[in-house]
Each structure stands twice: as C-alpha cells, then as structure tokens.
Coordinates of C-alpha atoms and ligand atoms in Angstrom, one line a residue:
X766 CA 53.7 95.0 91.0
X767 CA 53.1 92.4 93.9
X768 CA 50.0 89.9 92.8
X769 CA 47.9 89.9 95.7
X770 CA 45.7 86.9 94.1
X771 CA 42.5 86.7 92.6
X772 CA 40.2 89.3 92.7
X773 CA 36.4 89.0 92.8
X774 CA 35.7 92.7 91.8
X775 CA 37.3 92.2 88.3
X776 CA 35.1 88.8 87.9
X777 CA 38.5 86.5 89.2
X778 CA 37.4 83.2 90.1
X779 CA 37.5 83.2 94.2
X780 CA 37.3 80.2 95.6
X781 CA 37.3 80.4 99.1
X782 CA 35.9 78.5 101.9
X783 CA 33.5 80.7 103.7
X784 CA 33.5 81.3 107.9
X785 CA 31.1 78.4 108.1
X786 CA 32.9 76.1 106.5
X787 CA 36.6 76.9 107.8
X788 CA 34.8 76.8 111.1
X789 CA 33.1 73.4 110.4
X790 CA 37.0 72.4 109.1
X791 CA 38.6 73.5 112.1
X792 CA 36.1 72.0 114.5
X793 CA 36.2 68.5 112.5
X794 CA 40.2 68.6 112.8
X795 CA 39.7 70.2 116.9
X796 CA 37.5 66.3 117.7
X797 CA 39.9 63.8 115.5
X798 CA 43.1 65.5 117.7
X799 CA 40.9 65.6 121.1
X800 CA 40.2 61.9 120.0
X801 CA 43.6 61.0 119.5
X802 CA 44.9 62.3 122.4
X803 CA 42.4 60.9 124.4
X804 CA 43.0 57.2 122.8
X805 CA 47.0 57.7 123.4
X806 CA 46.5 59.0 126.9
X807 CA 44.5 56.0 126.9
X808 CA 47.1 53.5 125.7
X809 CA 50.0 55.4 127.7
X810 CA 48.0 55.1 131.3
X811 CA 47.6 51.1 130.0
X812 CA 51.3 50.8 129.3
X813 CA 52.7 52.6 132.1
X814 CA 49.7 51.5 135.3
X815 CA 51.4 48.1 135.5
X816 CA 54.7 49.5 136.8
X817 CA 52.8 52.2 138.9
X818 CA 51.5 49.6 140.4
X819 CA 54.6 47.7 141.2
X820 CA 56.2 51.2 142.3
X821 CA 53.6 52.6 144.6
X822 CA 53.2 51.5 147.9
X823 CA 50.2 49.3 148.1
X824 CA 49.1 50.9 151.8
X825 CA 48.8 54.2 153.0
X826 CA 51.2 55.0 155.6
X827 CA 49.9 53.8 158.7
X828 CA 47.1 52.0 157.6
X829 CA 47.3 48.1 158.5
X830 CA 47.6 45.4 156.5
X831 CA 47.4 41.9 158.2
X832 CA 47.6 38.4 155.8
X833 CA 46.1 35.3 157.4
X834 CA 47.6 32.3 157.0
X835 CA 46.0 28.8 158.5
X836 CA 49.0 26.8 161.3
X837 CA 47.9 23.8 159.0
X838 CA 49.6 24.8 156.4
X839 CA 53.1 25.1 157.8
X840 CA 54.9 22.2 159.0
X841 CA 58.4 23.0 161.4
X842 CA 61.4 23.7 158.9
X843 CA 58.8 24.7 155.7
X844 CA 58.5 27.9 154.3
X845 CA 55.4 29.5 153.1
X846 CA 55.2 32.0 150.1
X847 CA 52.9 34.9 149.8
X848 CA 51.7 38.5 149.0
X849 CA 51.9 40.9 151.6
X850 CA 51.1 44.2 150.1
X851 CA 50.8 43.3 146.9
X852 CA 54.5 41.9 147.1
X853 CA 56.1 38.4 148.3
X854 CA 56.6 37.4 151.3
X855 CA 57.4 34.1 153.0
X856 CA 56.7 33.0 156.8
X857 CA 58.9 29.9 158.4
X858 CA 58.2 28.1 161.4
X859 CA 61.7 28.5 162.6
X860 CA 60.3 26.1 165.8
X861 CA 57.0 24.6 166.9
X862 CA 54.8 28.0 167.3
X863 CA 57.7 30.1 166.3
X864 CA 57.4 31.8 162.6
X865 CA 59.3 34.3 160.9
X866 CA 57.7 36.1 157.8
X867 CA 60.5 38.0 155.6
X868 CA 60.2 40.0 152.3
X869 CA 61.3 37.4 149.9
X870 CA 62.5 39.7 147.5
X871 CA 65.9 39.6 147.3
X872 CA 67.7 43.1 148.1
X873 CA 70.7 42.9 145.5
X874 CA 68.4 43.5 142.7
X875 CA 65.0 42.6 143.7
X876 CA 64.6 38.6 142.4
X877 CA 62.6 36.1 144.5
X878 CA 64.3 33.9 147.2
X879 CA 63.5 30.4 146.8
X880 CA 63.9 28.1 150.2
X881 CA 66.3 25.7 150.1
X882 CA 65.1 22.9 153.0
X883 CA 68.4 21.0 153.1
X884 CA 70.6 23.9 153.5
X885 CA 67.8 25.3 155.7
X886 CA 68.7 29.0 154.0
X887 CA 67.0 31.3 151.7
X888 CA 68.8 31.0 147.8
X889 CA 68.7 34.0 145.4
X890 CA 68.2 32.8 141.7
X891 CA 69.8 35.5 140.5
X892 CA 73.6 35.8 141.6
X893 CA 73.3 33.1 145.0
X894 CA 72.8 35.5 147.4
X895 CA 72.2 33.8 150.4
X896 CA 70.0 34.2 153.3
X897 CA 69.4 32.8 156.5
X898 CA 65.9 31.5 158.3
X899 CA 65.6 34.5 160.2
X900 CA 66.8 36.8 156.8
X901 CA 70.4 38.0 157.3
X902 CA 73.2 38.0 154.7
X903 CA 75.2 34.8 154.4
X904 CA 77.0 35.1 151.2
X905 CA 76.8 36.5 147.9
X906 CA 76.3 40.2 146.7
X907 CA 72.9 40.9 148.5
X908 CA 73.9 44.5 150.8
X909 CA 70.7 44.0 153.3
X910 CA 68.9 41.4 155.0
X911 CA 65.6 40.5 154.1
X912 CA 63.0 43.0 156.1
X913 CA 61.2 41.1 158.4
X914 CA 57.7 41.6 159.2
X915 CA 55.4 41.3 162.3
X916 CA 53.9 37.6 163.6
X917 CA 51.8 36.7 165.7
X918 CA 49.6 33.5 166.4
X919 CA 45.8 33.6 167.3
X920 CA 44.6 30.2 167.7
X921 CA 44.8 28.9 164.5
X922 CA 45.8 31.3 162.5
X923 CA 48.9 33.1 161.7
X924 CA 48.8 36.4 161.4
X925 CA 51.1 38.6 159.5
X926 CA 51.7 42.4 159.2
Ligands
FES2189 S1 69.3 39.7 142.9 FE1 69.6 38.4 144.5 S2 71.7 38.1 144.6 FE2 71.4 39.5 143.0

C-alpha cells in the first residue's frame, strides 16, 4: 500500500500552506527575481556601455560632424591632437595655410601615433609603425595609412570634418 501522506479526514495533522499564502510566496519570490534581474541587467548595460561606445559609430551616416580648431594654435611643422567623433585625430600644418588632419589611431592594432618633430613622421608606440605628415606607411607592421579627413580654413579657424 502506497502512503499518499497525511490525511485530514482521519484527524492527521495537515499542515499546508493555503492558496493565499503560496500565492503571497510565489509573488514575494516573482519581485526578489524581477529585482535581481533588473539590478544585473543594470550592472551588465554599466559593464558593457563603455565598449559600445567605443564600437559604435559616434555619427549617423551622413550627418556632419565638423571640429574647430583656432590657426593660433598651430605653428608650421606642429601637430595638433584631438577628438573627432569621439576618437583622435591630429591636424598638421604641412606649410603656412596648408593642414592635414589624420586619424591618429594607428591601423596595425589601433594605439595612438605620437608626432615625432625631428623626424617630421608620425611614430606608433606600440610596434614603430611609422607614418608620414600626410599619413602613408613608412615602416613597420601598420597595413593602411592613416585615414585622412577633410580641411578647410575660414578665417581663423580651422575647420575639420
Ligand atoms: S599598433 Fe601601431 S604598429 Fe602596431
């Protein structure tokens, strides 16, 4: 004979919890979960935005994005580091009135160039790729050149992008 537990027609001892409190049970467990996955979603989007950031593109297609840069600030032969969307960039005044801008991240693996005013060249920290003023490849592992962007020059101003 199977022993299918207590039962409360011969006077057994039941001791269940009732709909209202297996509901109340349920429900408490349903909020703590919703809670937690809400805090770890939380922590995972906090973890993980940084590098989205990096990853996306910081524009739509299309849209413009134009940096502004004072002519003060840029003597002939110096190079001058920025963001442009979000990443860096570096604009030369190859000659007086004539700038360049270029990504400045390297495109081996992606470490910043660093301008080297005596050998007049762009120097990758990380495995000497080498660049020239205007971006190409002049030694080292790097594949590409360093994208160039657009410049122009309204009055005072340099005008990238
Ligand atoms: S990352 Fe620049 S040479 Fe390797």
């Amino acid at each position: 004979m199977q022993d299918e537990g207590p039962d409360p027609h011969r006077g057994e001892d039941v001791r269940r919890a009732g709909p209202e409190k297996e509901s109340s049970v349920s429900r408490r467990r349903f909020i703590a979960a919703s809670a937690a996955g809400a805090i770890g979603l939380g922590l995972a989007g906090a973890a993980f935005w940084p590098i989205w950031e990096y990853l996306s593109p910081q524009s739509a297609e299309g849209e413009k994005v134009q940096v502004t840069i004072p002519r003060s600030q840029l003597g002939i032969g110096q190079a001058h580091f920025f963001q442009y969307r979000g990443r860096p960039a570096v604009v030369f005044q190859v000659k007086p009135g004539e700038f360049i801008a270029l990504s400045a991240i390297c495109t081996h693996l992606g470490c910043i160039v660093n301008w080297r005013p005596e050998e007049q060249i762009f120097l990758c920290p990380c495995h000497a790729g080498k660049f020239s003023l205007t971006g190409e490849v002049l030694a080292g592992p790097p594949p590409r050149s360093l994208p160039p962007y657009p410049v122009t020059v309204k009055g005072n101003e340099i005008v990238i992008g």
